[in-house]
mmCIF file of C-alpha atoms in Angstrom:
data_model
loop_
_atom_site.group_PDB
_atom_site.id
_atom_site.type_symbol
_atom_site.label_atom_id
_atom_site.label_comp_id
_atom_site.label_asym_id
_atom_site.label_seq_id
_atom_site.Cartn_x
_atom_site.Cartn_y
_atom_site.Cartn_z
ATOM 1 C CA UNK A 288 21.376 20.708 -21.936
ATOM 2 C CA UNK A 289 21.357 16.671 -21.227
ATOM 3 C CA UNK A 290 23.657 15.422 -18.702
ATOM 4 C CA UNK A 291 25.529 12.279 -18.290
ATOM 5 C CA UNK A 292 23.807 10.351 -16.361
ATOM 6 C CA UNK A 293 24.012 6.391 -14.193
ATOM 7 C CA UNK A 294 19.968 4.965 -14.147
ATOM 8 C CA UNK A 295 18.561 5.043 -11.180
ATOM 9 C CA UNK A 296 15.242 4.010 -9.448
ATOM 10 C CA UNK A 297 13.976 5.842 -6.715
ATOM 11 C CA UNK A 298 10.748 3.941 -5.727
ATOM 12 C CA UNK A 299 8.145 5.922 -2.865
ATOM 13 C CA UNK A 300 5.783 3.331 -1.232
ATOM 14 C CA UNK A 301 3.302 4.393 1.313
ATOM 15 C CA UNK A 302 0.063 4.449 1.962
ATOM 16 C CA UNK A 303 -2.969 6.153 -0.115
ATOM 17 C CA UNK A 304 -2.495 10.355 0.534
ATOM 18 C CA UNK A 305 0.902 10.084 2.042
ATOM 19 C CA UNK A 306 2.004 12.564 -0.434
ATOM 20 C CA UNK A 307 3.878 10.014 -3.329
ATOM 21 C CA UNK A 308 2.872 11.527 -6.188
ATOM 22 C CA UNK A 309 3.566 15.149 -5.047
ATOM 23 C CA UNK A 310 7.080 14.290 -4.095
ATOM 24 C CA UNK A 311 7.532 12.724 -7.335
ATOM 25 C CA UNK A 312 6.417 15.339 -9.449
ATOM 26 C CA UNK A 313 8.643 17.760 -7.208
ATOM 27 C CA UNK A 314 11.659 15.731 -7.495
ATOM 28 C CA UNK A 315 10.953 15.094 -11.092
ATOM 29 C CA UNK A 316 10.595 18.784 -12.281
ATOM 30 C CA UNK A 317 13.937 19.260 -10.537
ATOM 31 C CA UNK A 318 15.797 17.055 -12.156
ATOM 32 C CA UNK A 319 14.531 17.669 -15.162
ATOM 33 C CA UNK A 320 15.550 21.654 -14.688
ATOM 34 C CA UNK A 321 18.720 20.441 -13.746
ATOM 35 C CA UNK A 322 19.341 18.348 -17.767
ATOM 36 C CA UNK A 323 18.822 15.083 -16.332
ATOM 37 C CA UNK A 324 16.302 12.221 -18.284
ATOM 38 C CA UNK A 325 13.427 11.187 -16.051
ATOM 39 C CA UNK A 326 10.372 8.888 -16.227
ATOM 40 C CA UNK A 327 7.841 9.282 -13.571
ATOM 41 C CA UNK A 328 5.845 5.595 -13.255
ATOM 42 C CA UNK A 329 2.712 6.671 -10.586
ATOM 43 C CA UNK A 330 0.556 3.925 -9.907
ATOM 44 C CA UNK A 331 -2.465 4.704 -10.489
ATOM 45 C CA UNK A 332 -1.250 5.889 -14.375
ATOM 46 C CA UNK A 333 0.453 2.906 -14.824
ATOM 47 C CA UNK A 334 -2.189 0.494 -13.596
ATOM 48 C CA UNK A 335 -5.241 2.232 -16.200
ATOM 49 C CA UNK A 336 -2.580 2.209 -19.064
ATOM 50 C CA UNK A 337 -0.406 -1.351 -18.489
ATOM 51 C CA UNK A 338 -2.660 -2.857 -15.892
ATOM 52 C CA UNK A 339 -6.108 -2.126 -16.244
ATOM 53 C CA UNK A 340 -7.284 -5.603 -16.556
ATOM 54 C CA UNK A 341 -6.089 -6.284 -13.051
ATOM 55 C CA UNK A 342 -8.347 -5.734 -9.629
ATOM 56 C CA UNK A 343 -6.808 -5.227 -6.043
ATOM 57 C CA UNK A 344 -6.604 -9.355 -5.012
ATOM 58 C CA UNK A 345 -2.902 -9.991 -3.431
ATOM 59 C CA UNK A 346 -1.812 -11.280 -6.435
ATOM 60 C CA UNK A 347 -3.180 -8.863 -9.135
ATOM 61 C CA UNK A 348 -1.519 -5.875 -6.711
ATOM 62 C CA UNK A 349 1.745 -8.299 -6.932
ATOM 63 C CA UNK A 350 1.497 -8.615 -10.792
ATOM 64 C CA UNK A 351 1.119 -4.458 -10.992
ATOM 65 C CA UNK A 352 3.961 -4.244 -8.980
ATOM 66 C CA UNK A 353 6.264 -6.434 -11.222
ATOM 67 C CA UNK A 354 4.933 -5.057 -14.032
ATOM 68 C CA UNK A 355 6.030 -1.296 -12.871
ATOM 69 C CA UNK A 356 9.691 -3.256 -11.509
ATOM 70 C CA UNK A 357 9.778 -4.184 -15.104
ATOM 71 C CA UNK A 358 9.178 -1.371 -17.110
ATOM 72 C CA UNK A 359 11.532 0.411 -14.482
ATOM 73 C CA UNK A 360 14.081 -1.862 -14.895
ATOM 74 C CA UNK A 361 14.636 -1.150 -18.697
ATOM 75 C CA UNK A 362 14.555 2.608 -18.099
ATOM 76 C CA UNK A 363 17.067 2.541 -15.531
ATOM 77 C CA UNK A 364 19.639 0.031 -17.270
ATOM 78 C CA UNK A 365 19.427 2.202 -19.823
ATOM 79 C CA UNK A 366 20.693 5.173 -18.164
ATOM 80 C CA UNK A 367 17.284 6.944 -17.418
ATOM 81 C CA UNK A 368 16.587 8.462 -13.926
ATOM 82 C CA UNK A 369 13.034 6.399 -13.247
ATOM 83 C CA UNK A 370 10.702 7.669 -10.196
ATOM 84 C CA UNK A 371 8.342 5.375 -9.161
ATOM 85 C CA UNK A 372 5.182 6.472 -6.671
ATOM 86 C CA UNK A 373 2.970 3.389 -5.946
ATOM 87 C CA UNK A 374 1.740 2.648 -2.744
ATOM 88 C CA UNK A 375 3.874 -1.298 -2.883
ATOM 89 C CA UNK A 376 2.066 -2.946 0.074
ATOM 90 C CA UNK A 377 4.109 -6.258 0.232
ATOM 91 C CA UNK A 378 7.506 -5.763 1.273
ATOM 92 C CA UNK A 379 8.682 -9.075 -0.231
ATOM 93 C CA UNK A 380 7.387 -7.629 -3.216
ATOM 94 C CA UNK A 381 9.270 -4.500 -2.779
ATOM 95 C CA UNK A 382 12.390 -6.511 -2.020
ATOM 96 C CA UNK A 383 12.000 -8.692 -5.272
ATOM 97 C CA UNK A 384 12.045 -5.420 -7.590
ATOM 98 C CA UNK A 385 14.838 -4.176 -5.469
ATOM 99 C CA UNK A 386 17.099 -7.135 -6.370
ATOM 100 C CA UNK A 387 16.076 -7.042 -9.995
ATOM 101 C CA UNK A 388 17.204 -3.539 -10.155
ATOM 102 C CA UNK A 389 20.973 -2.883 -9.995
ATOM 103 C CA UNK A 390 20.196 1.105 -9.135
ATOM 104 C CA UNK A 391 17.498 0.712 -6.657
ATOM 105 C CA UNK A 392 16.752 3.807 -3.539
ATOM 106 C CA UNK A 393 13.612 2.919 -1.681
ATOM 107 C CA UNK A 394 12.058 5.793 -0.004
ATOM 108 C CA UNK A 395 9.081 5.485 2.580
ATOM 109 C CA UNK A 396 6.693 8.002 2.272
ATOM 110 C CA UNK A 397 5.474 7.766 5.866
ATOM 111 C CA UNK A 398 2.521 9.413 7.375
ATOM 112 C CA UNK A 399 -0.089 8.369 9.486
ATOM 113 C CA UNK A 400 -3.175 6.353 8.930
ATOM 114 C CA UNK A 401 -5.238 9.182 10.229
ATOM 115 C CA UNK A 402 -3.210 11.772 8.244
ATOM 116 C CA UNK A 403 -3.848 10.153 4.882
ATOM 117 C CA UNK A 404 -7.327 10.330 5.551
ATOM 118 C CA UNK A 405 -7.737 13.281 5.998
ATOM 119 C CA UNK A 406 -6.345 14.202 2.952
ATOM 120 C CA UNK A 407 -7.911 12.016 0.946
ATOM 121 C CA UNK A 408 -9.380 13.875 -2.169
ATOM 122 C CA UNK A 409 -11.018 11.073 -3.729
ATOM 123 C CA UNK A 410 -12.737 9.770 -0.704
ATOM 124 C CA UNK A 411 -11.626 6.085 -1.036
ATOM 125 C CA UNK A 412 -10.613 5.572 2.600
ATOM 126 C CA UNK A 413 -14.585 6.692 3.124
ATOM 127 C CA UNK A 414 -15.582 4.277 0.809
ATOM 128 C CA UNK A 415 -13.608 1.723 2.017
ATOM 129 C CA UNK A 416 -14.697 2.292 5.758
ATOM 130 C CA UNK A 417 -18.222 1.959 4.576
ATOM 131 C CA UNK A 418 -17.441 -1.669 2.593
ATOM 132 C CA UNK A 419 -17.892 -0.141 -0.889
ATOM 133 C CA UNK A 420 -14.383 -0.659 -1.834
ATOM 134 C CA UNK A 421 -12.826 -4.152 -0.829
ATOM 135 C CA UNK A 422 -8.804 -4.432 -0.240
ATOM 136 C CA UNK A 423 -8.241 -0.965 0.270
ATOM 137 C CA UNK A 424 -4.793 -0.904 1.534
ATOM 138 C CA UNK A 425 -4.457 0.531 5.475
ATOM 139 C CA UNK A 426 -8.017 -0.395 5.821
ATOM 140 C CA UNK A 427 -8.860 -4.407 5.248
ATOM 141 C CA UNK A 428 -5.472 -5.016 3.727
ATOM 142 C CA UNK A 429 -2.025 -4.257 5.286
ATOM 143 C CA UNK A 430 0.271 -2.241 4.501
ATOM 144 C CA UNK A 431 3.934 -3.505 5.460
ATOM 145 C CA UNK A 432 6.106 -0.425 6.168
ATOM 146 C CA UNK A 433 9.722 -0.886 4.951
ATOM 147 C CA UNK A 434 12.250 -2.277 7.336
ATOM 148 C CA UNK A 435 15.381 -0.146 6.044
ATOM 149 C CA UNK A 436 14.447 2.302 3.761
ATOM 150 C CA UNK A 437 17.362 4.344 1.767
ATOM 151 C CA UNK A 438 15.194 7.663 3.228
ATOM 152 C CA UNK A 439 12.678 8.281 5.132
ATOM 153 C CA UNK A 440 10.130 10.926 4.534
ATOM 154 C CA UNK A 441 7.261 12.263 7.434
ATOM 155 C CA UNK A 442 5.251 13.744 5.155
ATOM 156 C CA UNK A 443 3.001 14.973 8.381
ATOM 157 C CA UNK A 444 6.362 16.561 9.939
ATOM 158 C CA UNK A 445 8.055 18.027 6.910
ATOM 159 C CA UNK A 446 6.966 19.776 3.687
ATOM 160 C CA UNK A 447 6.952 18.720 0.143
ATOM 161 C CA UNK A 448 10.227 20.900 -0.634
ATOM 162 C CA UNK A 449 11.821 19.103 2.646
ATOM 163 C CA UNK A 450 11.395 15.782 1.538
ATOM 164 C CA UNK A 451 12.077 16.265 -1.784
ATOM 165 C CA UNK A 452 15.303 18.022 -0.613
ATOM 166 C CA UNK A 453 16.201 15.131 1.088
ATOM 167 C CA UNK A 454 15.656 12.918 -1.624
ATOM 168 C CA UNK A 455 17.923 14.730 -4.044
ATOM 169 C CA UNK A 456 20.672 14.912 -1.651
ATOM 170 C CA UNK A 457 20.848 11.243 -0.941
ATOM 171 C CA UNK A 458 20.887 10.692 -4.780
ATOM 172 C CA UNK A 459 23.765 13.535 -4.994
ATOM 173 C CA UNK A 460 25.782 11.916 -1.951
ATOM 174 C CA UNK A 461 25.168 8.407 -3.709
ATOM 175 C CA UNK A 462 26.672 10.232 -7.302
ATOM 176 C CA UNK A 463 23.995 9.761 -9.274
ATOM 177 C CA UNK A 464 22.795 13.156 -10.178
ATOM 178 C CA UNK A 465 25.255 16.707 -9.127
ATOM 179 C CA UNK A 466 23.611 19.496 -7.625
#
């Protein structure tokens, strides 16, 4: 059964391993369960299918980001419940999708440096300690927390269901989904 349903975007920034795309898919398969329409845009899907072309300069990682804003913007004006999981470095980045988007809830996915390297399945944060991988975000290039995120989630305090919990009831005391 579909619902009616306002567009939202709920964008997760954070660093490499904070647990994004977990929370995502969490949230996502709940919603879905519950008859709402939702698009999951994770980074690293987006930037081999719409971005490939770009590397991980400043302003290729600025040009990904716009590009997800984008797409995310057309989804959510028209009425489609977008989750977006991409690390976002740049807050003024994060700040110009956020005014571009009527429907915006920034969540920041926070954990640890130390954390997200230890769970790092991929071993880019070793790779990027040794100089084989250049920009690596946390590493040699910053990562600017948000200032006032919509939620907060300590991925190294709480669990997945926890966070994801607390994202769904922020979007339920907000009235965009009932639950």
């Amino acid at each position: 059964m579909r619902r009616e349903q306002k567009g939202v975007t709920i964008w997760l920034t954070g660093l490499s391993g904070s647990g994004k795309t977990t929370i995502s898919s969490v949230v996502a398969e709940e919603l879905k369960v519950l008859g709402y329409r939702v698009e999951v845009l994770d980074g690293d899907t987006v930037r081999h299918n719409l971005a490939s072309e770009l590397g991980f300069s400043k302003k290729d990682r600025d040009e990904n980001i716009r590009r997800i804003g984008f797409v995310a913007h057309l989804l959510t004006r028209n009425d489609v419940i977008v989750i977006v999981a991409a690390i976002s470095p740049y807050r003024a980045l994060r700040e110009e999708v956020r005014q571009r988007i009527v429907n915006f809830v920034e969540v920041f996915v926070n954990s640890p440096l130390e954390v997200c390297e230890r769970r790092d399945l991929k071993g880019f944060y070793k790779k990027a300690r040794a100089g084989l991988v250049k920009n690596f975000t946390g590493v040699d290039d910053p990562y600017e927390p948000p200032l006032n995120a919509d939620i907060e989630c300590k991925t190294d305090l709480e669990s997945i269901i926890e966070s994801s919990t607390k994202i769904l009831a922020r979007l339920s005391s907000l009235n965009y989904i009932d639950c």
